[in-house]
Structures are given as structure tokens and as C-alpha cells.
PDB file of C-alpha atoms in Angstrom:
ATOM      1  CA  MET Q   1      -1.007 -37.297 -28.618  1.00 41.00           C
ATOM      2  CA  GLU Q   2      -3.775 -37.132 -27.698  1.00 44.00           C
ATOM      3  CA  ALA Q   3      -3.040 -38.323 -23.794  1.00 48.00           C
ATOM      4  CA  ALA Q   4      -0.052 -36.501 -24.193  1.00 48.00           C
ATOM      5  CA  ALA Q   5      -1.161 -33.094 -25.117  1.00 49.00           C
ATOM      6  CA  LYS Q   6      -3.124 -33.534 -22.128  1.00 49.00           C
ATOM      7  CA  PRO Q   7      -1.193 -33.119 -19.229  1.00 50.00           C
ATOM      8  CA  LYS Q   8       0.344 -30.162 -20.874  1.00 60.00           C
ATOM      9  CA  GLY Q   9      -3.072 -27.993 -21.291  1.00 59.00           C
ATOM     10  CA  ASN Q  10      -3.867 -28.588 -16.972  1.00 67.00           C
ATOM     11  CA  SER Q  11      -0.504 -27.328 -16.276  1.00 71.00           C
ATOM     12  CA  ARG Q  12      -1.822 -24.052 -18.395  1.00 72.00           C
ATOM     13  CA  LEU Q  13      -4.185 -24.566 -16.500  1.00 65.00           C
ATOM     14  CA  LYS Q  14      -3.286 -24.871 -12.847  1.00 68.00           C
ATOM     15  CA  ARG Q  15      -0.129 -22.049 -14.155  1.00 71.00           C
ATOM     16  CA  PHE Q  16      -3.436 -20.001 -14.691  1.00 67.00           C
ATOM     17  CA  VAL Q  17      -4.898 -20.829 -11.458  1.00 64.00           C
ATOM     18  CA  GLY Q  18      -1.661 -20.195  -9.610  1.00 64.00           C
ATOM     19  CA  ASP Q  19      -0.899 -16.934 -12.150  1.00 68.00           C
ATOM     20  CA  ASN Q  20      -4.331 -15.935 -10.429  1.00 76.00           C
ATOM     21  CA  LYS Q  21      -5.726 -17.010  -7.190  1.00 80.00           C
ATOM     22  CA  ILE Q  22      -6.101 -13.571  -5.212  1.00 84.00           C
ATOM     23  CA  LEU Q  23      -8.350 -12.613  -8.258  1.00 86.00           C
ATOM     24  CA  PHE Q  24      -9.861 -15.681  -7.223  1.00 86.00           C
ATOM     25  CA  ILE Q  25      -9.448 -15.084  -4.352  1.00 85.00           C
ATOM     26  CA  PHE Q  26     -10.980 -12.127  -4.335  1.00 88.00           C
ATOM     27  CA  ILE Q  27     -14.315 -12.323  -6.761  1.00 89.00           C
ATOM     28  CA  ALA Q  28     -14.926 -15.748  -4.172  1.00 88.00           C
ATOM     29  CA  LEU Q  29     -15.423 -13.576  -1.331  1.00 87.00           C
ATOM     30  CA  PHE Q  30     -17.245 -10.319  -3.348  1.00 89.00           C
ATOM     31  CA  ILE Q  31     -20.135 -13.236  -4.759  1.00 90.00           C
ATOM     32  CA  VAL Q  32     -19.703 -14.752  -1.029  1.00 88.00           C
ATOM     33  CA  MET Q  33     -20.756 -10.655   0.704  1.00 87.00           C
ATOM     34  CA  SER Q  34     -22.946 -10.661  -1.957  1.00 86.00           C
ATOM     35  CA  ALA Q  35     -25.132 -12.913  -0.941  1.00 87.00           C
ATOM     36  CA  VAL Q  36     -24.849 -12.930   2.593  1.00 85.00           C
ATOM     37  CA  ARG Q  37     -25.940  -9.382   2.667  1.00 83.00           C
ATOM     38  CA  PRO Q  38     -27.333  -7.884  -0.990  1.00 82.00           C
ATOM     39  CA  ASP Q  39     -29.344  -5.434   0.477  1.00 83.00           C
ATOM     40  CA  ALA Q  40     -25.916  -3.747   2.726  1.00 84.00           C
ATOM     41  CA  PHE Q  41     -23.500  -4.596   0.453  1.00 85.00           C
ATOM     42  CA  PHE Q  42     -24.006  -4.942  -2.702  1.00 84.00           C
ATOM     43  CA  THR Q  43     -25.040  -1.089  -3.514  1.00 88.00           C
ATOM     44  CA  TYR Q  44     -23.220   2.055  -4.593  1.00 89.00           C
ATOM     45  CA  THR Q  45     -23.196   3.466  -1.296  1.00 89.00           C
ATOM     46  CA  ASN Q  46     -21.698   0.967   0.515  1.00 90.00           C
ATOM     47  CA  LEU Q  47     -18.779  -0.090  -3.078  1.00 90.00           C
ATOM     48  CA  THR Q  48     -17.939   3.561  -3.644  1.00 92.00           C
ATOM     49  CA  ASN Q  49     -17.193   3.663   0.443  1.00 89.00           C
ATOM     50  CA  LEU Q  50     -15.546   0.482   0.260  1.00 90.00           C
ATOM     51  CA  LEU Q  51     -13.185   1.899  -2.477  1.00 91.00           C
ATOM     52  CA  LYS Q  52     -12.743   4.804  -1.225  1.00 91.00           C
ATOM     53  CA  GLN Q  53     -11.104   3.447   2.078  1.00 88.00           C
ATOM     54  CA  ILE Q  54      -9.061   1.382   0.653  1.00 94.00           C
ATOM     55  CA  ALA Q  55      -7.729   3.669  -1.257  1.00 96.00           C
ATOM     56  CA  VAL Q  56      -5.208   4.934   1.051  1.00 96.00           C
ATOM     57  CA  ASN Q  57      -3.931   1.189   2.249  1.00 95.00           C
ATOM     58  CA  ALA Q  58      -3.556   0.938  -1.791  1.00 97.00           C
ATOM     59  CA  ILE Q  59      -0.919   4.017  -2.558  1.00 98.00           C
ATOM     60  CA  LEU Q  60       0.735   2.607   0.637  1.00 97.00           C
ATOM     61  CA  ALA Q  61       0.858  -0.824  -0.475  1.00 97.00           C
ATOM     62  CA  VAL Q  62       2.343   0.015  -3.618  1.00 98.00           C
ATOM     63  CA  GLY Q  63       4.904   1.502  -2.008  1.00 97.00           C
ATOM     64  CA  MET Q  64       5.502  -0.742   0.484  1.00 97.00           C
ATOM     65  CA  THR Q  65       5.905  -2.953  -2.589  1.00 97.00           C
ATOM     66  CA  VAL Q  66       8.834  -1.315  -4.317  1.00 98.00           C
ATOM     67  CA  VAL Q  67      10.613  -1.182  -0.702  1.00 97.00           C
ATOM     68  CA  MET Q  68      10.122  -4.989  -0.067  1.00 97.00           C
ATOM     69  CA  THR Q  69      11.043  -6.099  -3.213  1.00 97.00           C
ATOM     70  CA  THR Q  70      14.118  -4.390  -2.672  1.00 96.00           C
ATOM     71  CA  GLY Q  71      14.187  -6.959   0.790  1.00 94.00           C
ATOM     72  CA  SER Q  72      13.223  -4.079   3.098  1.00 95.00           C
ATOM     73  CA  PHE Q  73      10.728  -2.522   5.037  1.00 91.00           C
ATOM     74  CA  ASP Q  74       9.573   0.464   6.633  1.00 96.00           C
ATOM     75  CA  LEU Q  75       7.692   0.695   8.983  1.00 96.00           C
ATOM     76  CA  SER Q  76       7.831   4.153   9.098  1.00 97.00           C
ATOM     77  CA  VAL Q  77       4.972   4.782   6.199  1.00 97.00           C
ATOM     78  CA  GLY Q  78       1.976   5.103   9.061  1.00 96.00           C
ATOM     79  CA  SER Q  79       3.533   7.957  10.941  1.00 97.00           C
ATOM     80  CA  VAL Q  80       4.647   9.212   7.467  1.00 97.00           C
ATOM     81  CA  VAL Q  81       0.943   9.774   6.469  1.00 97.00           C
ATOM     82  CA  GLY Q  82      -0.102  11.713   9.858  1.00 96.00           C
ATOM     83  CA  VAL Q  83       2.960  14.253   9.384  1.00 97.00           C
ATOM     84  CA  ALA Q  84       2.278  14.864   5.895  1.00 97.00           C
ATOM     85  CA  GLY Q  85      -1.235  15.807   6.584  1.00 96.00           C
ATOM     86  CA  VAL Q  86      -0.252  17.431   9.604  1.00 96.00           C
ATOM     87  CA  VAL Q  87       2.006  19.612   7.196  1.00 96.00           C
ATOM     88  CA  VAL Q  88      -0.399  20.066   3.832  1.00 96.00           C
ATOM     89  CA  ALA Q  89      -3.028  20.962   5.838  1.00 96.00           C
ATOM     90  CA  LEU Q  90      -1.833  23.795   7.504  1.00 95.00           C
ATOM     91  CA  SER Q  91       0.191  24.941   4.623  1.00 95.00           C
ATOM     92  CA  ALA Q  92      -2.976  25.478   3.261  1.00 94.00           C
ATOM     93  CA  ARG Q  93      -4.989  27.185   6.135  1.00 93.00           C
ATOM     94  CA  ALA Q  94      -1.530  29.448   6.210  1.00 93.00           C
ATOM     95  CA  GLY Q  95      -2.847  30.639   2.299  1.00 90.00           C
ATOM     96  CA  VAL Q  96       0.297  28.072   0.145  1.00 92.00           C
ATOM     97  CA  PRO Q  97      -1.421  28.309  -3.271  1.00 90.00           C
ATOM     98  CA  GLY Q  98      -3.008  24.391  -4.055  1.00 86.00           C
ATOM     99  CA  ILE Q  99      -0.173  22.732  -5.477  1.00 92.00           C
ATOM    100  CA  ALA Q 100       2.000  24.182  -3.511  1.00 95.00           C
ATOM    101  CA  ALA Q 101       0.781  22.916  -0.713  1.00 95.00           C
ATOM    102  CA  LEU Q 102       0.048  19.656  -2.342  1.00 96.00           C
ATOM    103  CA  LEU Q 103       3.756  19.416  -3.358  1.00 96.00           C
ATOM    104  CA  ILE Q 104       4.863  20.505   0.301  1.00 96.00           C
ATOM    105  CA  GLY Q 105       3.000  17.089   1.632  1.00 95.00           C
ATOM    106  CA  VAL Q 106       4.194  15.086  -1.202  1.00 97.00           C
ATOM    107  CA  LEU Q 107       7.544  16.599  -0.442  1.00 97.00           C
ATOM    108  CA  VAL Q 108       7.527  15.436   3.442  1.00 97.00           C
ATOM    109  CA  GLY Q 109       7.356  11.938   2.358  1.00 97.00           C
ATOM    110  CA  ALA Q 110       9.605  11.765  -0.003  1.00 98.00           C
ATOM    111  CA  ALA Q 111      11.911  13.638   2.557  1.00 97.00           C
ATOM    112  CA  PHE Q 112      11.672  10.581   4.856  1.00 98.00           C
ATOM    113  CA  GLY Q 113      11.776   7.835   3.146  1.00 98.00           C
ATOM    114  CA  CYS Q 114      14.844   9.736   1.262  1.00 98.00           C
ATOM    115  CA  VAL Q 115      16.477   9.222   4.994  1.00 97.00           C
ATOM    116  CA  ASN Q 116      15.191   6.120   5.795  1.00 97.00           C
ATOM    117  CA  GLY Q 117      16.837   5.371   1.939  1.00 97.00           C
ATOM    118  CA  LEU Q 118      20.116   6.923   2.486  1.00 97.00           C
ATOM    119  CA  ALA Q 119      20.390   5.303   6.298  1.00 96.00           C
ATOM    120  CA  ILE Q 120      20.113   1.704   5.871  1.00 96.00           C
ATOM    121  CA  ALA Q 121      22.126   2.005   2.163  1.00 95.00           C
ATOM    122  CA  ALA Q 122      25.046   4.285   4.152  1.00 94.00           C
ATOM    123  CA  PHE Q 123      25.352   2.766   7.362  1.00 93.00           C
ATOM    124  CA  LYS Q 124      23.980  -0.825   6.481  1.00 91.00           C
ATOM    125  CA  ILE Q 125      21.503  -1.206   9.629  1.00 92.00           C
ATOM    126  CA  PRO Q 126      18.891  -3.372   9.324  1.00 94.00           C
ATOM    127  CA  SER Q 127      15.654  -1.334   7.785  1.00 96.00           C
ATOM    128  CA  PHE Q 128      13.540  -2.455  10.882  1.00 93.00           C
ATOM    129  CA  ILE Q 129      15.726  -0.152  13.229  1.00 95.00           C
ATOM    130  CA  VAL Q 130      15.594   2.372  11.110  1.00 97.00           C
ATOM    131  CA  THR Q 131      12.375   2.230   9.898  1.00 97.00           C
ATOM    132  CA  LEU Q 132      10.968   2.055  13.187  1.00 96.00           C
ATOM    133  CA  ALA Q 133      13.400   4.885  14.996  1.00 96.00           C
ATOM    134  CA  MET Q 134      12.194   7.098  11.975  1.00 97.00           C
ATOM    135  CA  MET Q 135       8.455   5.874  12.865  1.00 97.00           C
ATOM    136  CA  GLN Q 136       9.169   7.376  16.194  1.00 96.00           C
ATOM    137  CA  ALA Q 137      10.181  10.456  15.060  1.00 96.00           C
ATOM    138  CA  ALA Q 138       8.132  11.176  12.478  1.00 97.00           C
ATOM    139  CA  ARG Q 139       5.553  10.531  15.500  1.00 96.00           C
ATOM    140  CA  GLY Q 140       6.911  12.827  17.245  1.00 96.00           C
ATOM    141  CA  LEU Q 141       6.814  16.073  14.952  1.00 96.00           C
ATOM    142  CA  SER Q 142       3.428  15.425  13.871  1.00 95.00           C
ATOM    143  CA  TYR Q 143       1.659  16.459  17.256  1.00 96.00           C
ATOM    144  CA  MET Q 144       5.265  18.739  17.521  1.00 95.00           C
ATOM    145  CA  PHE Q 145       3.652  20.400  14.198  1.00 94.00           C
ATOM    146  CA  CYS Q 146      -0.113  20.866  15.741  1.00 93.00           C
ATOM    147  CA  GLY Q 147       0.801  21.214  18.885  1.00 90.00           C
ATOM    148  CA  GLY Q 148      -1.637  17.708  19.769  1.00 89.00           C
ATOM    149  CA  PHE Q 149      -4.564  19.490  17.876  1.00 93.00           C
ATOM    150  CA  PRO Q 150      -6.195  18.376  14.921  1.00 94.00           C
ATOM    151  CA  VAL Q 151      -5.572  21.101  12.401  1.00 94.00           C
ATOM    152  CA  THR Q 152      -9.038  22.754  10.655  1.00 92.00           C
ATOM    153  CA  GLY Q 153     -10.063  25.932   8.664  1.00 91.00           C
ATOM    154  CA  PHE Q 154      -8.324  25.089   5.911  1.00 92.00           C
ATOM    155  CA  PRO Q 155     -10.044  25.863   1.948  1.00 93.00           C
ATOM    156  CA  LYS Q 156     -13.150  23.646   1.465  1.00 91.00           C
ATOM    157  CA  SER Q 157     -11.873  23.157  -2.280  1.00 92.00           C
ATOM    158  CA  TYR Q 158      -9.176  20.809  -0.005  1.00 94.00           C
ATOM    159  CA  LEU Q 159     -11.907  18.293   0.317  1.00 95.00           C
ATOM    160  CA  PHE Q 160     -12.671  18.040  -3.544  1.00 95.00           C
ATOM    161  CA  ILE Q 161      -9.538  15.726  -3.097  1.00 95.00           C
ATOM    162  CA  GLY Q 162     -10.859  13.323  -0.493  1.00 94.00           C
ATOM    163  CA  GLN Q 163     -14.341  13.069  -1.227  1.00 94.00           C
ATOM    164  CA  GLY Q 164     -15.220  14.602  -3.968  1.00 95.00           C
ATOM    165  CA  TYR Q 165     -16.170  12.041  -7.284  1.00 95.00           C
ATOM    166  CA  PHE Q 166     -15.328  12.340 -10.870  1.00 94.00           C
ATOM    167  CA  LEU Q 167     -18.396  10.466 -13.269  1.00 93.00           C
ATOM    168  CA  GLY Q 168     -19.831   8.654 -10.604  1.00 92.00           C
ATOM    169  CA  VAL Q 169     -16.702   7.677  -9.303  1.00 94.00           C
ATOM    170  CA  PRO Q 170     -14.912   8.496  -5.724  1.00 95.00           C
ATOM    171  CA  VAL Q 171     -10.954  10.906  -6.856  1.00 96.00           C
ATOM    172  CA  PRO Q 172      -9.288   8.489  -4.557  1.00 97.00           C
ATOM    173  CA  VAL Q 173      -9.786   5.547  -6.509  1.00 96.00           C
ATOM    174  CA  TYR Q 174      -8.836   7.624  -9.033  1.00 97.00           C
ATOM    175  CA  ILE Q 175      -5.418   8.982  -7.676  1.00 97.00           C
ATOM    176  CA  MET Q 176      -5.043   5.214  -6.195  1.00 97.00           C
ATOM    177  CA  ALA Q 177      -5.511   3.169  -9.640  1.00 97.00           C
ATOM    178  CA  ALA Q 178      -2.571   6.212 -11.195  1.00 97.00           C
ATOM    179  CA  VAL Q 179      -0.394   5.239  -8.536  1.00 98.00           C
ATOM    180  CA  ALA Q 180      -0.705   2.071  -9.080  1.00 97.00           C
ATOM    181  CA  VAL Q 181      -0.367   2.092 -13.251  1.00 97.00           C
ATOM    182  CA  LEU Q 182       2.662   4.704 -12.122  1.00 98.00           C
ATOM    183  CA  VAL Q 183       4.646   2.414 -10.175  1.00 98.00           C
ATOM    184  CA  ALA Q 184       3.779  -0.708 -11.927  1.00 97.00           C
ATOM    185  CA  VAL Q 185       4.896   0.730 -15.321  1.00 97.00           C
ATOM    186  CA  LEU Q 186       8.152   1.883 -13.790  1.00 97.00           C
ATOM    187  CA  MET Q 187       8.839  -1.978 -12.722  1.00 97.00           C
ATOM    188  CA  ARG Q 188       8.472  -3.699 -15.579  1.00 95.00           C
ATOM    189  CA  GLN Q 189       9.252  -1.295 -18.618  1.00 95.00           C
ATOM    190  CA  THR Q 190      12.240   0.528 -16.481  1.00 96.00           C
ATOM    191  CA  LYS Q 191      15.932   0.002 -15.220  1.00 96.00           C
ATOM    192  CA  PHE Q 192      15.950   0.931 -12.071  1.00 97.00           C
ATOM    193  CA  GLY Q 193      11.986  -1.321 -11.564  1.00 96.00           C
ATOM    194  CA  ARG Q 194      14.728  -4.398 -13.127  1.00 96.00           C
ATOM    195  CA  TYR Q 195      17.195  -3.560 -10.667  1.00 97.00           C
ATOM    196  CA  VAL Q 196      14.467  -3.585  -8.123  1.00 97.00           C
ATOM    197  CA  TYR Q 197      13.880  -6.780  -8.172  1.00 97.00           C
ATOM    198  CA  PHE Q 198      17.190  -8.082  -9.046  1.00 96.00           C
ATOM    199  CA  ILE Q 199      19.056  -6.518  -6.018  1.00 96.00           C
ATOM    200  CA  GLY Q 200      15.920  -8.142  -3.906  1.00 95.00           C
ATOM    201  CA  GLY Q 201      16.635 -11.755  -5.717  1.00 93.00           C
ATOM    202  CA  ASN Q 202      20.167 -11.422  -4.841  1.00 94.00           C
ATOM    203  CA  GLU Q 203      21.858  -8.200  -3.704  1.00 93.00           C
ATOM    204  CA  GLU Q 204      25.462  -9.219  -3.692  1.00 93.00           C
ATOM    205  CA  ALA Q 205      25.053 -10.649  -7.499  1.00 94.00           C
ATOM    206  CA  ALA Q 206      23.410  -6.953  -8.192  1.00 94.00           C
ATOM    207  CA  ALA Q 207      26.154  -5.048  -7.139  1.00 93.00           C
ATOM    208  CA  LEU Q 208      28.936  -7.630  -8.512  1.00 93.00           C
ATOM    209  CA  SER Q 209      26.956  -7.018 -11.941  1.00 93.00           C
ATOM    210  CA  GLY Q 210      27.510  -3.349 -12.037  1.00 93.00           C
ATOM    211  CA  ILE Q 211      23.892  -2.303 -10.229  1.00 95.00           C
ATOM    212  CA  ASN Q 212      24.181   0.867  -8.743  1.00 96.00           C
ATOM    213  CA  VAL Q 213      22.875  -0.720  -5.226  1.00 96.00           C
ATOM    214  CA  PHE Q 214      23.004   2.534  -2.916  1.00 97.00           C
ATOM    215  CA  LYS Q 215      21.564   4.460  -4.994  1.00 97.00           C
ATOM    216  CA  THR Q 216      18.989   1.953  -5.293  1.00 97.00           C
ATOM    217  CA  ARG Q 217      17.980   1.056  -2.376  1.00 97.00           C
ATOM    218  CA  VAL Q 218      17.419   4.888  -1.642  1.00 97.00           C
ATOM    219  CA  LEU Q 219      15.109   5.463  -4.361  1.00 98.00           C
ATOM    220  CA  SER Q 220      12.741   2.692  -3.729  1.00 98.00           C
ATOM    221  CA  HIS Q 221      12.376   4.183   0.183  1.00 98.00           C
ATOM    222  CA  THR Q 222      11.872   8.061  -1.447  1.00 98.00           C
ATOM    223  CA  LEU Q 223       9.856   6.711  -3.513  1.00 98.00           C
ATOM    224  CA  CYS Q 224       7.898   4.632  -0.617  1.00 98.00           C
ATOM    225  CA  GLY Q 225       7.946   7.740   1.524  1.00 98.00           C
ATOM    226  CA  LEU Q 226       6.528  10.011  -1.495  1.00 98.00           C
ATOM    227  CA  LEU Q 227       3.875   8.039  -2.006  1.00 98.00           C
ATOM    228  CA  ALA Q 228       2.934   8.200   2.060  1.00 98.00           C
ATOM    229  CA  GLY Q 229       2.946  11.973   1.755  1.00 97.00           C
ATOM    230  CA  VAL Q 230       0.174  11.540  -1.788  1.00 98.00           C
ATOM    231  CA  ALA Q 231      -1.437   8.958   0.900  1.00 97.00           C
ATOM    232  CA  GLY Q 232      -1.264  11.122   3.813  1.00 96.00           C
ATOM    233  CA  ILE Q 233      -2.417  14.259   1.883  1.00 96.00           C
ATOM    234  CA  VAL Q 234      -5.742  11.460   0.878  1.00 97.00           C
ATOM    235  CA  LEU Q 235      -6.693  10.946   3.662  1.00 96.00           C
ATOM    236  CA  THR Q 236      -6.519  14.651   5.585  1.00 96.00           C
ATOM    237  CA  PHE Q 237      -9.047  15.458   3.056  1.00 95.00           C
ATOM    238  CA  ARG Q 238     -11.055  12.374   3.069  1.00 94.00           C
ATOM    239  CA  VAL Q 239     -11.669  12.946   7.286  1.00 93.00           C
ATOM    240  CA  GLY Q 240     -11.743  17.070   6.646  1.00 93.00           C
ATOM    241  CA  SER Q 241      -8.583  17.299   9.343  1.00 94.00           C
ATOM    242  CA  ALA Q 242      -5.102  16.692   9.904  1.00 95.00           C
ATOM    243  CA  MET Q 243      -4.475  14.265  13.284  1.00 94.00           C
ATOM    244  CA  PRO Q 244      -1.610  13.929  14.373  1.00 93.00           C
ATOM    245  CA  ALA Q 245      -2.337  10.293  15.117  1.00 94.00           C
ATOM    246  CA  ALA Q 246      -3.094   9.482  11.354  1.00 94.00           C
ATOM    247  CA  GLY Q 247      -1.829   6.329  10.245  1.00 93.00           C
ATOM    248  CA  GLU Q 248      -1.505   4.991  13.265  1.00 93.00           C
ATOM    249  CA  GLY Q 249      -1.136   1.115  12.479  1.00 89.00           C
ATOM    250  CA  PHE Q 250      -1.069   1.678   8.684  1.00 94.00           C
ATOM    251  CA  GLU Q 251       2.275   0.163   7.786  1.00 94.00           C
ATOM    252  CA  MET Q 252       0.933  -3.342   8.985  1.00 91.00           C
ATOM    253  CA  ASP Q 253      -2.083  -3.448   6.638  1.00 91.00           C
ATOM    254  CA  ALA Q 254       0.137  -1.867   3.773  1.00 95.00           C
ATOM    255  CA  ILE Q 255       2.897  -4.956   4.834  1.00 93.00           C
ATOM    256  CA  ALA Q 256      -0.044  -7.535   5.399  1.00 90.00           C
ATOM    257  CA  ALA Q 257      -1.915  -6.428   1.452  1.00 93.00           C
ATOM    258  CA  ALA Q 258       1.303  -6.476  -0.470  1.00 94.00           C
ATOM    259  CA  VAL Q 259       2.549 -10.248   1.097  1.00 91.00           C
ATOM    260  CA  ILE Q 260      -1.682 -10.964   0.249  1.00 90.00           C
ATOM    261  CA  GLY Q 261      -0.949 -10.191  -2.964  1.00 90.00           C
ATOM    262  CA  GLY Q 262       2.479 -11.843  -3.452  1.00 88.00           C
ATOM    263  CA  CYS Q 263       5.241  -9.710  -2.782  1.00 91.00           C
ATOM    264  CA  SER Q 264       7.598 -11.937  -1.068  1.00 89.00           C
ATOM    265  CA  LEU Q 265       8.972 -11.238   2.695  1.00 86.00           C
ATOM    266  CA  SER Q 266      12.657 -12.516   1.078  1.00 88.00           C
ATOM    267  CA  GLY Q 267      12.547  -9.948  -1.828  1.00 91.00           C
ATOM    268  CA  GLY Q 268      12.607 -10.537  -5.721  1.00 92.00           C
ATOM    269  CA  VAL Q 269       9.408 -11.120  -6.073  1.00 91.00           C
ATOM    270  CA  SER Q 270       5.860  -8.893  -6.547  1.00 93.00           C
ATOM    271  CA  ARG Q 271       4.002  -7.913  -8.642  1.00 93.00           C
ATOM    272  CA  ILE Q 272       1.857  -4.369  -8.071  1.00 96.00           C
ATOM    273  CA  SER Q 273      -2.561  -5.519  -9.837  1.00 94.00           C
ATOM    274  CA  GLY Q 274      -1.658  -8.302  -6.736  1.00 93.00           C
ATOM    275  CA  THR Q 275      -0.778  -5.722  -4.106  1.00 96.00           C
ATOM    276  CA  VAL Q 276      -3.722  -4.368  -5.042  1.00 96.00           C
ATOM    277  CA  LEU Q 277      -6.275  -6.995  -5.079  1.00 93.00           C
ATOM    278  CA  GLY Q 278      -4.648  -7.473  -1.464  1.00 93.00           C
ATOM    279  CA  ALA Q 279      -5.817  -3.816  -0.206  1.00 95.00           C
ATOM    280  CA  LEU Q 280      -9.373  -4.915  -2.333  1.00 94.00           C
ATOM    281  CA  ILE Q 281      -9.422  -8.285   0.073  1.00 92.00           C
ATOM    282  CA  LEU Q 282      -8.364  -6.606   3.216  1.00 92.00           C
ATOM    283  CA  GLY Q 283     -10.862  -3.597   2.500  1.00 92.00           C
ATOM    284  CA  LEU Q 284     -13.405  -6.343   1.301  1.00 91.00           C
ATOM    285  CA  ILE Q 285     -12.922  -8.129   4.848  1.00 89.00           C
ATOM    286  CA  SER Q 286     -12.958  -4.972   7.391  1.00 90.00           C
ATOM    287  CA  ASN Q 287     -16.575  -3.916   5.819  1.00 90.00           C
ATOM    288  CA  GLY Q 288     -17.501  -7.481   5.009  1.00 87.00           C
ATOM    289  CA  MET Q 289     -17.502  -7.577   9.159  1.00 88.00           C
ATOM    290  CA  ASN Q 290     -18.349  -3.615   9.860  1.00 88.00           C
ATOM    291  CA  LEU Q 291     -21.801  -5.363   7.846  1.00 87.00           C
ATOM    292  CA  LEU Q 292     -21.921  -8.461   9.775  1.00 85.00           C
ATOM    293  CA  GLY Q 293     -21.963  -6.618  13.040  1.00 85.00           C
ATOM    294  CA  VAL Q 294     -17.930  -8.012  13.820  1.00 85.00           C
ATOM    295  CA  THR Q 295     -17.012  -5.530  16.640  1.00 85.00           C
ATOM    296  CA  THR Q 296     -13.160  -3.357  16.837  1.00 81.00           C
ATOM    297  CA  TYR Q 297     -11.466  -6.226  18.799  1.00 85.00           C
ATOM    298  CA  PRO Q 298     -12.034  -9.278  16.873  1.00 87.00           C
ATOM    299  CA  GLN Q 299     -11.611  -8.179  13.727  1.00 82.00           C
ATOM    300  CA  MET Q 300      -7.959  -7.068  15.022  1.00 83.00           C
ATOM    301  CA  VAL Q 301      -7.572 -10.913  15.781  1.00 88.00           C
ATOM    302  CA  ILE Q 302      -9.056 -11.757  12.133  1.00 83.00           C
ATOM    303  CA  LYS Q 303      -6.571  -9.064  10.217  1.00 78.00           C
ATOM    304  CA  GLY Q 304      -3.748 -10.719  12.756  1.00 82.00           C
ATOM    305  CA  ALA Q 305      -5.059 -14.287  11.605  1.00 85.00           C
ATOM    306  CA  ILE Q 306      -4.550 -12.968   8.241  1.00 78.00           C
ATOM    307  CA  ILE Q 307      -1.291 -11.468   7.811  1.00 76.00           C
ATOM    308  CA  PHE Q 308       0.387 -15.140   9.421  1.00 82.00           C
ATOM    309  CA  VAL Q 309      -1.031 -17.253   7.381  1.00 80.00           C
ATOM    310  CA  ALA Q 310      -0.347 -14.593   3.977  1.00 74.00           C
ATOM    311  CA  VAL Q 311       3.499 -14.824   5.795  1.00 73.00           C
ATOM    312  CA  LEU Q 312       3.316 -19.035   6.706  1.00 78.00           C
ATOM    313  CA  LEU Q 313       2.509 -19.251   2.794  1.00 72.00           C
ATOM    314  CA  ASP Q 314       5.572 -17.086   1.953  1.00 66.00           C
ATOM    315  CA  THR Q 315       7.525 -18.676   3.578  1.00 68.00           C
ATOM    316  CA  ARG Q 316       6.310 -22.717   2.881  1.00 70.00           C
ATOM    317  CA  ALA Q 317       6.649 -21.183  -0.907  1.00 64.00           C
ATOM    318  CA  ASN Q 318      10.262 -19.938  -0.942  1.00 59.00           C
ATOM    319  CA  LYS Q 319      11.035 -22.913   1.052  1.00 60.00           C
ATOM    320  CA  LYS Q 320       9.783 -24.116  -2.280  1.00 58.00           C
TER     321      LYS Q 320
END
């Protein structure tokens, strides 16, 4: 009896470790950095700065996870961050009331996402092509709207969104947590979330079972764009100005966070909690390299290697 029960216990342990490997990796990295640079890393100032820095990527990555779960991509989110930030800054500077100005920025992001979704769902164009084109268009619009110059001069009260603290915790962290919780509930507790997983697992079977694939794809991309708008607002008021070039390359960090967090590139598999941990791991690695004096270009190489390894592991897992 005891000999028969032992393998069962081992299998449960293996399953637990496998399901939570991202958490263990994060804990290991945190312990290593705390040991290597305890004077610089494990401080209130550094940890709060780390959380503020990863908040934008985590918000983007959550939206990217929804799209990737359907088997699509959105390469335009970085550019949408830039244009949404410019629009909300111009609106605030023009005297648009606070909530209305923020809503405009969010709606701009949602509009770009909706156009992506419509083009992909209606014309069956690969998401890579559609969002690549949108990436260029959105970036061009951000430069057109501000004439290529940073937008400043908006009321200082807006800075609370990106630079403020509540109970000792940065406001962007609350926004990141709220986004993650709401989308996690949406994905796990609603028909929309179940449809997203079904479509990513087998789109043809989902359509035959009565799922509205067109509507679900449009809504998933709209949500991704909306969250890119939220990220643009947070970034704008964190740095104190809206830069037309803001968000360049953010799409790759968002994809990397999602893949590291367990989101399959072929769709149908993802966890929002894993995506947030993926963003934390990327932020932790960047923060650690900065503290260790690693310059920008080697950091880019290391990040590229991390993305490659994550994709390789995902590909091997799918083959199995």
C-alpha cells in the first residue's frame, strides 16, 4: 500500500512544481539578487522603482496574453502606447476634464485594437501583417499629433497616476494589479474567456460548436488595444511628458513576458498570473543587470537570448 502511494505523491509534487515553476524561478532570482547586491537591491526605493517600471509592461503583457491565447499577435501595442499617451497629454493640456481626458486615451487604444481585430477576423489576414502595418500607422500618427515634439504643460495633478503613492505603494502597481485581476476573472469566469481558449485550441471546432469566432477575435484585440491605452497613460504620467517615440520595442517585452509566463505561441494555453510573473522576471533581470553595471547593449543580447529560450521551450512543449 505504501509503495503504491509513494509514486502518487511524487506525481503530485512534480505537477505542483511544473504548474508553479515560474513562481520558483522568480523567487530564486529574487534571492540571488538580494544576496549579490543587498545594499542596492533589497531596498524600499529600488523595489518600488522596480514595480513602477514593470507595471507598464505587465499591463501590456496581460492584453497580449488575451490575443495570443486566440492564436494571434499584436505587434502594434508599443506604438499604441505612444499615440495614446500623446492624445491624453494633448487633451489634458487643452483643458479637457480629468476623467474625460483619460477616457479619450483609453478609447484611442481600444479603437486601434478594434481595427486590428476587424481586419484580422473579416479578411483573414495574418495578425502579424495587420498589426505590423498598424504599428507603423500608429507611430506616424503620434508624431503627426504632436509635431514630433514631447507634449508637456498639462496639469500636475495628472502625475499622481504615474508617480503617486498610496499606503507606500506606487499607484501604477495598483493599476497593474487591478488590470491583472479583472482580466483573469474575465478569462476564467466568463463565456468570453472560455471562447478565447476554445478558439486558440481549435478555431474550426469552436466555430462548428456555435462560438462566434469573428466577435471574439474583434473583442480580444479591442481589449488588447484598450490596455495599451491604459499603459500609455501610466507611462506618460510616470515620466511627466508624452513622447511620440514612447513604447518602441514594448511589444517584444510584452510577448516575452507572456511566453515566459506560460502562454503558448500556438494559442489555447495561458495564465494571467504567469504573465504577470513573467513581467516581474524580466524587470528583475533588467534591474539586476543595471545594479551590476551591465551596459545597455549586452542587456539587449541577454533579453534576446531569454526570449529565444522561452520560445524554444514552448515549441518543445507543444511537440510533446
